Amino acid sequence: MASFLYRLGRLAFRRRRPVVLMWMALLTLAGFGAASAPAATSSSFSVPGTEAQKAFDLLEERFPGGSADGATARVVFKAPAGEKMTDPGPKAEVTNAVAALKSGSGQVATVTDPYAAQAVSKDGSTAYVSVTYKVGSMELTDDTLRALKKTGAQARDDGLTVEIGGDALHTAPETGAGEIIGVIIAGVVLVVTFGSLIAAGLPLLTALIGVGIGISTITALAAALHLGTTTSTLAMMIGLAVGIDYALFIVSRYRAELAEGREKEEAAGRATGTAGSAVVFAGLTVVIALVGLAVVNIPLLTKMGFAAAGTVVIAVLIALTLIPALLGFAGDRVLGRKVRQGKAVPGKANVGTRWARLVLRHPVAVLLVGVVGLGAIAVPAASLEVGLPDDGSQPVSTTQRKAYDLLSDGFGPGFNGPLLVVVDGDKTEADHAIELIRKLDGAAAVTPAAFNEAGDTAMITVIPKDRPSSLATEDLVHEIRDKSGDNVYVTGATALNTDFSQKMNDALLPYLALVVGLAFLLLMVVFRSVLVPLKAALGFLLSVVAALGAVVAVFQWGWLGSLFGVEQTGPIMSMMPIFMIGVVFGLAMDYEVFLVTRMREAFVHGRRPGEAIVTGFRHSARVVIAAAVIMIAVFAGFIGSSEQMIKTIGFGLAIAVFFDAFVVRMAIVPAVLALLGRRAWWLPRWLERALPNVDVEGERLDKELSRSPGGSDEDRGLIAV
């Protein structure tokens, strides 16, 4: 591996102009594809294998021509104090609004009259108009949305309260200037780390090129693959972070090779062969974690994982080829001013060296403080509640949340989460189901059955007594299923939420086993050790549980919520924990691979275990810290998103990287290695023979190069892999 990457780095350095032109051509091609691709349609959310999905599929089959995939909206009216919606004035305003909605856009499918549909509360204070559209929310035109938002303008002027809910108003998430601030912070950190604007600019430039190619490709394929807007946002989040980090690792090693007196092309080859090997295996762990999301069998989550994995692959390829090419153009300017002027003191102890020696003196104390501290932060994770967001989770200042509250006050808390019961049978079976459901304590109201044209399938709407996210409503879903026959299915947003959360919980352990197992094998190949990969996996679990505890404390309990822009607390998005676990595992292994391979490299070159730890920290600690700060800045930039899931994941990833990099990798890892000594690198002989030797630390590469010190560049480029 190291020999092959050494050849690749030297080749990219020598042929830097064609390499740069190739990547620029790919960026242009991807941008052209994105610009000319058809607009993406709204992606449907499905949960294969669940009862809610079976019911939805049955409705699609038995009720052809329905608007199940179309956007919906509810325009809620509330009369002024002392008046009722049935009074002539308010009734006339609602009638005008219904007429305006029907004629306001050709995308409208149906508009219900609340007085004909009995959509007026018992006390007469509230009424609502239901609107369904022929297309999904992402396909609604600006004219259609303007017509919807203008609904009831005259009614508002006359004193009525008018609010609008439903998914028709849901648009692409807005992230604001947070990402830009994150990139600026990353630039500042790079300048401080390298002391050179050129060296700092290379990781930023290449990361932006990689993200540009990745996001443009996703945009070009969005319509064909039905990719949602969240997919590209998360791919950008991951791609930007790893793109900067991987380039940072290569540039840092290149500067170290130059400091040892090597020629530029040789330094580029060695940097790509050694740090590049770490980048390859770090990238593989991230890809494994993201692609492994497919085991959950949720199409949306699978697409998100594959799209983000694609951006990681691009980041790895750019780090191995474009970075060496750009280093060829940079020349000595990649070095700091002190180094270029000969004022740097070689071998001077830095912060990493002093910290490593401190840990070596007090390994038990450092280990206990790190483990106990993260354990305390992880305590709230035991209270984790998951669910799918609805208008009730929107900030209280939004019209969607105000409409939600008006409906809850006027029609009962369960009105915002109706259950749709589908009966695969005739009228007799439907009547039997209605009679059974009406006897259940959790049901507030049950509507008459609505049959399809063939009369063999019925839809029944059940209004729960409690709010959609409550345990009582979840119990009602299970009770209907348990007491009804095999031909009765429960679906709707609330039932789908219940099934989705259960599916995510069931998939968590298999997913962890797959991802951690594959990564464990991969790290055994890299480190040629059993205990080091085991320690890496256990450290990850500790940091990710602590991160989940912090997420629960902020987004579910509301601790420091105002600091992070959390206007409404509630259950955590169902897919967020498993997605965060996958991403954080991959990213955590980045620091593990880069930091510990430096220690392994020193150990195999004859250093004692303690000296190897100090050497690893002297060369890698500053870079790992810089990489972690950059990742935290990038992820934290997404906390400003208007989309609750993006905000939560941005916070979760940022805090998880903080815990993993600064507590686990910088404190717990050296403490454990110090206590283990030589046993840390133990590997059974039979396993050593079975595992392939990929030479990540470049030991075989050094031997090959030392045998031909006077060889030409072309001769050295022919070193066997």
PDB file of N, CA, C and O in Angstrom, residues 208-238:
ATOM      1  N   LEU A 208     -13.196  22.141  -0.953  1.00  0.00           N
ATOM      2  CA  LEU A 208     -14.282  22.803  -1.680  1.00  0.00           C
ATOM      3  C   LEU A 208     -14.450  22.206  -3.078  1.00  0.00           C
ATOM      4  O   LEU A 208     -15.579  22.043  -3.569  1.00  0.00           O
ATOM      5  N   ILE A 209     -13.333  21.842  -3.721  1.00  0.00           N
ATOM      6  CA  ILE A 209     -13.430  21.188  -5.031  1.00  0.00           C
ATOM      7  C   ILE A 209     -14.125  19.834  -4.897  1.00  0.00           C
ATOM      8  O   ILE A 209     -15.014  19.488  -5.680  1.00  0.00           O
ATOM      9  N   GLY A 210     -13.719  19.062  -3.885  1.00  0.00           N
ATOM     10  CA  GLY A 210     -14.339  17.756  -3.672  1.00  0.00           C
ATOM     11  C   GLY A 210     -15.819  17.857  -3.360  1.00  0.00           C
ATOM     12  O   GLY A 210     -16.637  17.106  -3.911  1.00  0.00           O
ATOM     13  N   VAL A 211     -16.187  18.791  -2.479  1.00  0.00           N
ATOM     14  CA  VAL A 211     -17.601  18.983  -2.148  1.00  0.00           C
ATOM     15  C   VAL A 211     -18.369  19.471  -3.370  1.00  0.00           C
ATOM     16  O   VAL A 211     -19.506  19.047  -3.618  1.00  0.00           O
ATOM     17  N   GLY A 212     -17.737  20.350  -4.162  1.00  0.00           N
ATOM     18  CA  GLY A 212     -18.399  20.828  -5.376  1.00  0.00           C
ATOM     19  C   GLY A 212     -18.715  19.699  -6.332  1.00  0.00           C
ATOM     20  O   GLY A 212     -19.824  19.625  -6.888  1.00  0.00           O
ATOM     21  N   ILE A 213     -17.767  18.785  -6.515  1.00  0.00           N
ATOM     22  CA  ILE A 213     -17.999  17.634  -7.396  1.00  0.00           C
ATOM     23  C   ILE A 213     -19.070  16.729  -6.812  1.00  0.00           C
ATOM     24  O   ILE A 213     -19.988  16.278  -7.512  1.00  0.00           O
ATOM     25  N   GLY A 214     -18.974  16.458  -5.504  1.00  0.00           N
ATOM     26  CA  GLY A 214     -19.935  15.560  -4.873  1.00  0.00           C
ATOM     27  C   GLY A 214     -21.352  16.098  -4.886  1.00  0.00           C
ATOM     28  O   GLY A 214     -22.297  15.397  -5.281  1.00  0.00           O
ATOM     29  N   ILE A 215     -21.538  17.343  -4.470  1.00  0.00           N
ATOM     30  CA  ILE A 215     -22.877  17.927  -4.400  1.00  0.00           C
ATOM     31  C   ILE A 215     -23.465  18.114  -5.797  1.00  0.00           C
ATOM     32  O   ILE A 215     -24.661  17.896  -6.028  1.00  0.00           O
ATOM     33  N   SER A 216     -22.625  18.505  -6.752  1.00  0.00           N
ATOM     34  CA  SER A 216     -23.115  18.669  -8.133  1.00  0.00           C
ATOM     35  C   SER A 216     -23.571  17.332  -8.697  1.00  0.00           C
ATOM     36  O   SER A 216     -24.588  17.249  -9.401  1.00  0.00           O
ATOM     37  N   THR A 217     -22.831  16.281  -8.397  1.00  0.00           N
ATOM     38  CA  THR A 217     -23.226  14.952  -8.864  1.00  0.00           C
ATOM     39  C   THR A 217     -24.543  14.516  -8.230  1.00  0.00           C
ATOM     40  O   THR A 217     -25.424  13.952  -8.903  1.00  0.00           O
ATOM     41  N   ILE A 218     -24.691  14.773  -6.936  1.00  0.00           N
ATOM     42  CA  ILE A 218     -25.947  14.424  -6.255  1.00  0.00           C
ATOM     43  C   ILE A 218     -27.109  15.203  -6.857  1.00  0.00           C
ATOM     44  O   ILE A 218     -28.190  14.658  -7.096  1.00  0.00           O
ATOM     45  N   THR A 219     -26.888  16.488  -7.125  1.00  0.00           N
ATOM     46  CA  THR A 219     -27.935  17.318  -7.727  1.00  0.00           C
ATOM     47  C   THR A 219     -28.303  16.807  -9.117  1.00  0.00           C
ATOM     48  O   THR A 219     -29.483  16.768  -9.493  1.00  0.00           O
ATOM     49  N   ALA A 220     -27.289  16.396  -9.892  1.00  0.00           N
ATOM     50  CA  ALA A 220     -27.549  15.896 -11.236  1.00  0.00           C
ATOM     51  C   ALA A 220     -28.349  14.599 -11.215  1.00  0.00           C
ATOM     52  O   ALA A 220     -29.149  14.332 -12.123  1.00  0.00           O
ATOM     53  N   LEU A 221     -28.155  13.784 -10.168  1.00  0.00           N
ATOM     54  CA  LEU A 221     -28.828  12.488 -10.083  1.00  0.00           C
ATOM     55  C   LEU A 221     -30.067  12.522  -9.192  1.00  0.00           C
ATOM     56  O   LEU A 221     -30.738  11.490  -9.041  1.00  0.00           O
ATOM     57  N   ALA A 222     -30.370  13.687  -8.601  1.00  0.00           N
ATOM     58  CA  ALA A 222     -31.451  13.761  -7.611  1.00  0.00           C
ATOM     59  C   ALA A 222     -32.790  13.340  -8.183  1.00  0.00           C
ATOM     60  O   ALA A 222     -33.547  12.585  -7.545  1.00  0.00           O
ATOM     61  N   ALA A 223     -33.126  13.818  -9.376  1.00  0.00           N
ATOM     62  CA  ALA A 223     -34.423  13.488  -9.962  1.00  0.00           C
ATOM     63  C   ALA A 223     -34.511  12.010 -10.318  1.00  0.00           C
ATOM     64  O   ALA A 223     -35.527  11.346 -10.071  1.00  0.00           O
ATOM     65  N   ALA A 224     -33.434  11.462 -10.879  1.00  0.00           N
ATOM     66  CA  ALA A 224     -33.449  10.063 -11.307  1.00  0.00           C
ATOM     67  C   ALA A 224     -33.477   9.108 -10.119  1.00  0.00           C
ATOM     68  O   ALA A 224     -34.139   8.059 -10.168  1.00  0.00           O
ATOM     69  N   LEU A 225     -32.773   9.451  -9.040  1.00  0.00           N
ATOM     70  CA  LEU A 225     -32.673   8.561  -7.880  1.00  0.00           C
ATOM     71  C   LEU A 225     -33.602   8.964  -6.738  1.00  0.00           C
ATOM     72  O   LEU A 225     -33.573   8.330  -5.683  1.00  0.00           O
ATOM     73  N   HIS A 226     -34.405  10.019  -6.954  1.00  0.00           N
ATOM     74  CA  HIS A 226     -35.353  10.485  -5.928  1.00  0.00           C
ATOM     75  C   HIS A 226     -34.627  10.819  -4.622  1.00  0.00           C
ATOM     76  O   HIS A 226     -34.977  10.331  -3.544  1.00  0.00           O
ATOM     77  N   LEU A 227     -33.599  11.639  -4.721  1.00  0.00           N
ATOM     78  CA  LEU A 227     -32.830  12.051  -3.546  1.00  0.00           C
ATOM     79  C   LEU A 227     -33.449  13.296  -2.934  1.00  0.00           C
ATOM     80  O   LEU A 227     -33.778  14.243  -3.642  1.00  0.00           O
ATOM     81  N   GLY A 228     -33.621  13.299  -1.636  1.00  0.00           N
ATOM     82  CA  GLY A 228     -34.205  14.440  -0.945  1.00  0.00           C
ATOM     83  C   GLY A 228     -33.185  15.544  -0.715  1.00  0.00           C
ATOM     84  O   GLY A 228     -31.979  15.368  -0.889  1.00  0.00           O
ATOM     85  N   THR A 229     -33.667  16.703  -0.299  1.00  0.00           N
ATOM     86  CA  THR A 229     -32.785  17.850  -0.065  1.00  0.00           C
ATOM     87  C   THR A 229     -31.844  17.606   1.116  1.00  0.00           C
ATOM     88  O   THR A 229     -30.717  18.101   1.129  1.00  0.00           O
ATOM     89  N   THR A 230     -32.284  16.832   2.101  1.00  0.00           N
ATOM     90  CA  THR A 230     -31.431  16.547   3.247  1.00  0.00           C
ATOM     91  C   THR A 230     -30.205  15.754   2.839  1.00  0.00           C
ATOM     92  O   THR A 230     -29.141  15.879   3.448  1.00  0.00           O
ATOM     93  N   THR A 231     -30.319  14.942   1.778  1.00  0.00           N
ATOM     94  CA  THR A 231     -29.204  14.112   1.326  1.00  0.00           C
ATOM     95  C   THR A 231     -28.001  14.961   0.953  1.00  0.00           C
ATOM     96  O   THR A 231     -26.875  14.698   1.394  1.00  0.00           O
ATOM     97  N   SER A 232     -28.206  15.996   0.145  1.00  0.00           N
ATOM     98  CA  SER A 232     -27.091  16.829  -0.281  1.00  0.00           C
ATOM     99  C   SER A 232     -26.526  17.643   0.882  1.00  0.00           C
ATOM    100  O   SER A 232     -25.315  17.876   0.958  1.00  0.00           O
ATOM    101  N   THR A 233     -27.387  18.071   1.796  1.00  0.00           N
ATOM    102  CA  THR A 233     -26.909  18.852   2.939  1.00  0.00           C
ATOM    103  C   THR A 233     -25.968  18.034   3.813  1.00  0.00           C
ATOM    104  O   THR A 233     -24.897  18.499   4.218  1.00  0.00           O
ATOM    105  N   LEU A 234     -26.351  16.798   4.099  1.00  0.00           N
ATOM    106  CA  LEU A 234     -25.520  15.944   4.930  1.00  0.00           C
ATOM    107  C   LEU A 234     -24.248  15.520   4.201  1.00  0.00           C
ATOM    108  O   LEU A 234     -23.183  15.404   4.805  1.00  0.00           O
ATOM    109  N   ALA A 235     -24.349  15.287   2.887  1.00  0.00           N
ATOM    110  CA  ALA A 235     -23.158  14.956   2.109  1.00  0.00           C
ATOM    111  C   ALA A 235     -22.174  16.114   2.136  1.00  0.00           C
ATOM    112  O   ALA A 235     -20.956  15.913   2.234  1.00  0.00           O
ATOM    113  N   MET A 236     -22.686  17.346   2.054  1.00  0.00           N
ATOM    114  CA  MET A 236     -21.819  18.516   2.134  1.00  0.00           C
ATOM    115  C   MET A 236     -21.167  18.605   3.506  1.00  0.00           C
ATOM    116  O   MET A 236     -19.965  18.899   3.624  1.00  0.00           O
ATOM    117  N   MET A 237     -21.921  18.339   4.551  1.00  0.00           N
ATOM    118  CA  MET A 237     -21.403  18.396   5.911  1.00  0.00           C
ATOM    119  C   MET A 237     -20.239  17.419   6.094  1.00  0.00           C
ATOM    120  O   MET A 237     -19.156  17.790   6.563  1.00  0.00           O
ATOM    121  N   ILE A 238     -20.434  16.173   5.682  1.00  0.00           N
ATOM    122  CA  ILE A 238     -19.399  15.153   5.851  1.00  0.00           C
ATOM    123  C   ILE A 238     -18.232  15.408   4.907  1.00  0.00           C
ATOM    124  O   ILE A 238     -17.055  15.340   5.299  1.00  0.00           O
TER     125      ILE A 238
END
